Coordinates of C-alpha atoms and ligand atoms in Angstrom, one line a residue:
M215 CA 1.4 -0.3 -26.5
A216 CA -0.5 3.0 -26.5
Y217 CA -3.8 3.5 -24.6
E218 CA -6.9 4.3 -26.6
T219 CA -9.6 4.8 -24.0
I220 CA -7.7 6.5 -21.2
E221 CA -4.9 9.1 -20.8
V222 CA -1.9 7.9 -18.8
K223 CA 0.6 10.5 -17.6
P224 CA 3.6 9.2 -15.7
L225 CA 4.3 10.8 -12.3
A226 CA 8.0 10.0 -12.1
G227 CA 10.6 7.9 -13.8
A228 CA 10.3 4.9 -11.5
L229 CA 6.5 4.4 -11.1
G230 CA 3.1 6.0 -10.8
A231 CA 0.7 7.6 -13.3
E232 CA -2.2 9.9 -13.4
V233 CA -5.1 8.5 -15.4
G234 CA -7.2 11.1 -17.1
G235 CA -10.3 11.0 -19.4
V236 CA -12.2 8.7 -17.1
K237 CA -15.0 8.9 -14.5
L238 CA -14.8 5.6 -12.8
T239 CA -18.5 5.4 -11.9
K240 CA -19.4 5.8 -15.6
V241 CA -17.0 3.2 -17.1
Q242 CA -19.1 0.2 -18.2
D243 CA -17.1 -1.2 -21.1
N244 CA -14.5 -3.9 -20.6
R245 CA -12.1 -2.3 -23.0
T246 CA -11.6 0.7 -20.7
W247 CA -11.2 -1.6 -17.6
D248 CA -8.7 -3.8 -19.6
E249 CA -6.7 -0.6 -20.3
I250 CA -6.9 0.5 -16.6
N251 CA -5.7 -2.9 -15.6
R252 CA -2.8 -2.8 -18.1
A253 CA -1.8 0.7 -16.8
F254 CA -2.0 -0.8 -13.2
L255 CA 0.6 -3.4 -14.2
D256 CA 2.7 -0.9 -16.2
H257 CA 2.8 1.9 -13.6
K258 CA 2.0 0.1 -10.2
V259 CA 0.3 3.3 -8.7
L260 CA -2.6 4.9 -10.5
V261 CA -4.1 8.3 -9.5
F262 CA -7.6 9.3 -10.6
R263 CA -8.6 12.9 -9.9
D264 CA -12.1 14.5 -9.2
Q265 CA -13.9 11.2 -8.9
G266 CA -16.6 12.0 -6.3
L267 CA -16.9 8.4 -5.1
S268 CA -19.5 7.1 -2.6
P269 CA -18.6 4.1 -0.4
D270 CA -20.7 1.9 -2.9
D271 CA -18.6 3.3 -5.8
I272 CA -15.4 2.5 -4.0
M273 CA -16.6 -1.1 -3.5
A274 CA -17.6 -1.3 -7.2
V275 CA -14.2 0.1 -8.4
G276 CA -12.3 -2.2 -6.0
G277 CA -14.2 -5.2 -7.3
R278 CA -12.6 -4.6 -10.7
F279 CA -9.2 -5.4 -9.1
G280 CA -10.2 -8.2 -6.7
E281 CA -12.5 -9.4 -3.9
P282 CA -12.6 -7.2 -0.8
T283 CA -10.5 -8.1 2.2
Y284 CA -10.8 -7.1 5.9
Y285 CA -8.2 -5.0 7.6
P286 CA -7.7 -6.6 11.1
F287 CA -7.0 -3.5 13.2
V288 CA -9.6 -0.9 12.3
T289 CA -13.3 -1.3 12.3
G290 CA -15.0 -0.7 9.0
M291 CA -17.5 2.1 8.2
E292 CA -21.1 1.6 9.2
G293 CA -22.7 -0.6 6.4
Y294 CA -19.3 -1.0 4.7
P295 CA -17.2 -3.5 6.8
Y296 CA -14.3 -3.6 4.2
I297 CA -13.8 0.2 4.0
F298 CA -12.3 2.0 6.9
E299 CA -11.4 5.7 7.5
V300 CA -7.8 6.8 7.9
I301 CA -8.2 10.0 10.0
K302 CA -5.7 12.4 11.5
E303 CA -7.4 15.3 13.5
P304 CA -5.8 18.7 13.9
S305 CA -5.1 17.9 17.6
E306 CA -3.1 14.7 16.7
T307 CA 0.6 14.4 15.9
R308 CA 0.8 10.6 15.0
N309 CA -0.4 9.5 11.6
F310 CA -1.6 6.1 10.4
G311 CA 0.6 4.5 7.7
G312 CA 3.7 6.6 8.4
G313 CA 6.8 4.4 7.7
W314 CA 7.6 2.4 4.6
H315 CA 5.5 -0.7 4.1
S316 CA 3.4 -2.8 1.8
D317 CA -0.1 -3.5 3.2
T318 CA -0.7 -6.3 5.7
T319 CA 2.3 -8.5 4.7
Y320 CA 1.8 -10.4 8.0
L321 CA -1.3 -12.1 6.5
Q322 CA -1.0 -15.5 4.8
K323 CA -2.7 -13.9 1.8
P324 CA -2.0 -10.1 1.7
P325 CA -4.2 -8.0 -0.6
L326 CA -2.9 -7.4 -4.1
A327 CA -4.2 -3.8 -4.3
T328 CA -5.2 -1.0 -2.0
L329 CA -7.6 1.8 -2.9
L330 CA -7.3 5.1 -1.0
Y331 CA -9.9 7.8 -1.6
A332 CA -9.4 11.4 -0.3
V333 CA -12.4 13.0 1.5
E334 CA -10.7 15.8 3.4
T335 CA -7.1 16.9 2.8
P336 CA -4.8 19.5 4.3
N337 CA -4.0 22.7 2.4
A338 CA -0.5 21.4 1.9
G339 CA 1.2 18.3 3.1
G340 CA -0.2 14.8 3.8
D341 CA 1.2 13.4 0.5
T342 CA 2.0 9.7 0.1
V343 CA 5.2 8.5 -1.3
F344 CA 5.5 5.2 -3.2
A345 CA 8.5 3.0 -4.1
N346 CA 8.9 0.6 -7.0
T347 CA 10.3 -2.6 -5.4
T348 CA 10.7 -4.3 -8.8
A349 CA 13.1 -1.6 -9.8
A350 CA 14.9 -2.0 -6.5
Y351 CA 15.2 -5.8 -7.0
D352 CA 16.5 -5.2 -10.6
A353 CA 19.2 -2.8 -9.3
L354 CA 20.7 -5.4 -6.9
S355 CA 24.0 -7.1 -7.9
D356 CA 23.8 -10.7 -9.2
G357 CA 25.6 -11.8 -6.0
M358 CA 22.8 -10.3 -3.8
K359 CA 20.1 -11.7 -6.0
T360 CA 21.6 -15.2 -5.6
L361 CA 22.0 -14.7 -1.9
I362 CA 18.4 -13.8 -1.3
A363 CA 16.8 -16.1 -3.8
P364 CA 16.1 -19.0 -1.3
L365 CA 15.3 -16.7 1.7
K366 CA 12.0 -16.3 3.4
G367 CA 11.0 -13.6 5.8
I368 CA 8.9 -13.8 8.9
Y369 CA 6.3 -10.9 8.8
S370 CA 4.6 -9.7 12.0
A371 CA 1.9 -7.2 12.7
G372 CA 3.4 -6.5 16.1
L373 CA 5.5 -3.4 15.1
K374 CA 7.9 -4.2 17.9
R375 CA 10.7 -2.0 16.6
S376 CA 8.4 1.0 16.8
G377 CA 7.1 0.4 20.3
G378 CA 4.3 -2.0 19.6
R379 CA 1.0 -1.7 17.6
A380 CA -1.2 -1.2 20.6
N381 CA 1.0 1.7 21.7
I382 CA 1.1 3.3 18.3
H383 CA -2.6 2.9 17.6
R384 CA -3.5 4.5 20.9
Q385 CA -2.0 7.7 19.5
V386 CA -4.2 7.7 16.4
G387 CA -7.2 8.6 18.5
A388 CA -9.7 9.5 15.8
M389 CA -9.6 6.1 14.2
K390 CA -11.8 3.1 15.2
I391 CA -8.9 0.8 16.3
Q392 CA -9.7 -2.8 17.2
N393 CA -7.7 -5.9 18.0
A394 CA -4.3 -4.2 18.4
E395 CA -3.5 -6.2 21.6
Q396 CA -3.6 -9.4 19.4
A397 CA -1.2 -8.0 16.8
D398 CA 1.7 -10.3 17.7
T399 CA -0.4 -13.3 16.8
Y400 CA -0.5 -12.2 13.1
E401 CA 2.5 -13.7 11.5
A402 CA 3.3 -15.1 8.1
I403 CA 6.2 -16.5 6.1
H404 CA 6.8 -15.1 2.6
P405 CA 9.7 -15.0 0.1
I406 CA 12.0 -11.9 0.5
A407 CA 12.0 -11.6 -3.3
R408 CA 8.5 -12.4 -4.6
T409 CA 7.4 -12.9 -8.2
H410 CA 4.6 -10.8 -9.5
P411 CA 1.9 -13.2 -11.0
G412 CA 0.8 -10.6 -13.6
T413 CA 4.2 -9.6 -15.0
G414 CA 6.6 -12.4 -14.0
R415 CA 9.0 -9.8 -12.5
K416 CA 10.6 -10.2 -9.1
A417 CA 10.2 -7.5 -6.4
L418 CA 11.7 -7.1 -3.0
Y419 CA 9.2 -7.7 -0.2
V420 CA 11.0 -6.4 2.9
S421 CA 10.2 -3.6 5.4
K422 CA 11.7 -2.6 8.7
G423 CA 8.2 -2.5 10.3
H424 CA 6.8 -5.9 9.3
T425 CA 9.8 -8.2 8.4
I426 CA 11.1 -9.2 11.8
R427 CA 13.6 -11.9 10.8
I428 CA 14.8 -14.2 8.0
E429 CA 13.6 -17.8 8.4
G430 CA 16.3 -19.9 10.1
M431 CA 18.1 -16.9 11.5
T432 CA 17.8 -14.8 14.7
E433 CA 16.4 -11.3 14.7
D434 CA 19.9 -9.9 15.4
E435 CA 21.5 -11.9 12.6
S436 CA 18.6 -10.9 10.2
R437 CA 18.5 -7.2 10.9
P438 CA 21.5 -5.9 8.9
L439 CA 20.2 -7.7 5.7
I440 CA 16.6 -6.6 6.3
D441 CA 17.7 -3.0 6.9
Y442 CA 19.9 -2.9 3.9
L443 CA 17.1 -4.3 1.6
A444 CA 14.5 -2.0 3.1
D445 CA 16.6 1.1 2.7
H446 CA 17.6 0.0 -0.8
S447 CA 13.9 -0.6 -1.8
T448 CA 13.0 3.0 -0.9
R449 CA 15.9 4.9 -2.5
L450 CA 14.7 8.2 -4.0
E451 CA 15.2 7.1 -7.6
F452 CA 12.7 4.3 -7.1
T453 CA 9.9 6.6 -5.8
C454 CA 7.1 8.9 -6.8
R455 CA 4.9 11.2 -4.7
V456 CA 1.1 11.6 -4.8
R457 CA -0.5 14.9 -3.7
W458 CA -4.1 14.5 -2.6
E459 CA -7.2 16.6 -3.1
P460 CA -10.7 15.7 -2.1
G461 CA -12.0 13.3 -4.8
T462 CA -8.6 11.8 -5.6
L463 CA -8.5 8.0 -5.7
T464 CA -5.2 6.2 -5.8
V465 CA -4.9 2.5 -6.4
W466 CA -1.6 0.8 -5.7
D467 CA -0.1 -2.7 -6.3
N468 CA 1.1 -4.1 -3.0
R469 CA 3.0 -6.9 -4.8
C470 CA 5.6 -4.6 -6.2
T471 CA 5.5 -1.3 -4.2
Q472 CA 5.8 0.1 -0.8
H473 CA 4.3 3.4 0.5
N474 CA 4.8 5.9 3.3
A475 CA 2.2 8.5 4.5
I476 CA 4.1 11.7 5.1
N477 CA 3.2 13.3 8.5
D478 CA 3.9 17.0 7.8
Y479 CA 0.5 18.6 8.4
H480 CA 0.0 19.0 12.1
G481 CA -3.0 21.2 13.0
Q482 CA -5.0 20.2 9.9
R483 CA -7.5 17.4 9.3
R484 CA -6.9 14.6 6.8
R485 CA -9.6 12.0 6.2
M486 CA -9.4 9.1 3.7
R487 CA -11.3 5.9 2.9
R488 CA -9.3 2.7 2.4
L489 CA -10.3 -0.6 0.8
T490 CA -8.0 -3.6 0.2
V491 CA -8.8 -6.2 -2.4
G492 CA -7.5 -9.5 -3.9
A493 CA -6.1 -11.8 -1.2
Q494 CA -3.1 -13.6 -2.8
V495 CA -0.3 -15.8 -1.5
P496 CA 3.1 -14.2 -2.3
A497 CA 5.2 -16.7 -4.2
Ligands
SIN693 C1 -1.9 3.4 4.5 O1 -0.7 3.1 4.7 O2 -2.7 2.6 4.2 C2 -2.3 4.9 4.6 C3 -1.6 5.7 3.5 C4 -2.0 7.2 3.6 O3 -2.8 7.5 4.4 O4 -1.5 7.9 2.8

């Protein structure tokens, strides 16, 4: 169905769209929000340019997608506990969010959407890539779909395979990290292939960082399948790439995508504001 109140321009064959003709702070009518929500389900990653959003505006836009949720490992902005800043300084070499993942899968109710708003961006670099995990699921053989249908994964915040969250977070010095020593205590069990409540479509829900094993199996036994599904989920033909400028807002659907912040801009500053919304049990 065509859009009447917004312009929607796909970013790639697999997912992602730039939405034009809309200043989010000015949208009052439900018809436009209904179309934005339909575009969100259709394209999974929506990019809005030149938005000029204050933290209050980010909260208001986020509220159109769901109730705000807390991120456990970074302190929120003064007066805005749900929004935190993702910062990489020119002197730093490690970035936050590098590595394929869907957000906070180790929570019992991970957020359905993430809003990321660009405040300061490098001249070039610092893009974010996204993968369509519904397309990845669809591309599996019937045999693999049958094999994984009953499987649940154990999701941990510990980031053990990359040296541990506390160790990693110590290297993103400009950010207000909290609670990282407790990361191992954040664990949840979810289906490896989850069903999107808005579309009824299945999507793979597996990442090398967060999925530590399959329920009922050891870590060693689980790893080949986890690695296969994670690599398959992020094949190039399932991806799109978002280039940021100050004022760009991107909203992504954590139920059917993964993302990876590219760390290719050493020596330059990147500062973003991030809000997650819509706690939901994956089923
Ligand atoms: C994140 O994973 O939330 C950060 C993504 C980014 O900074 O591009």
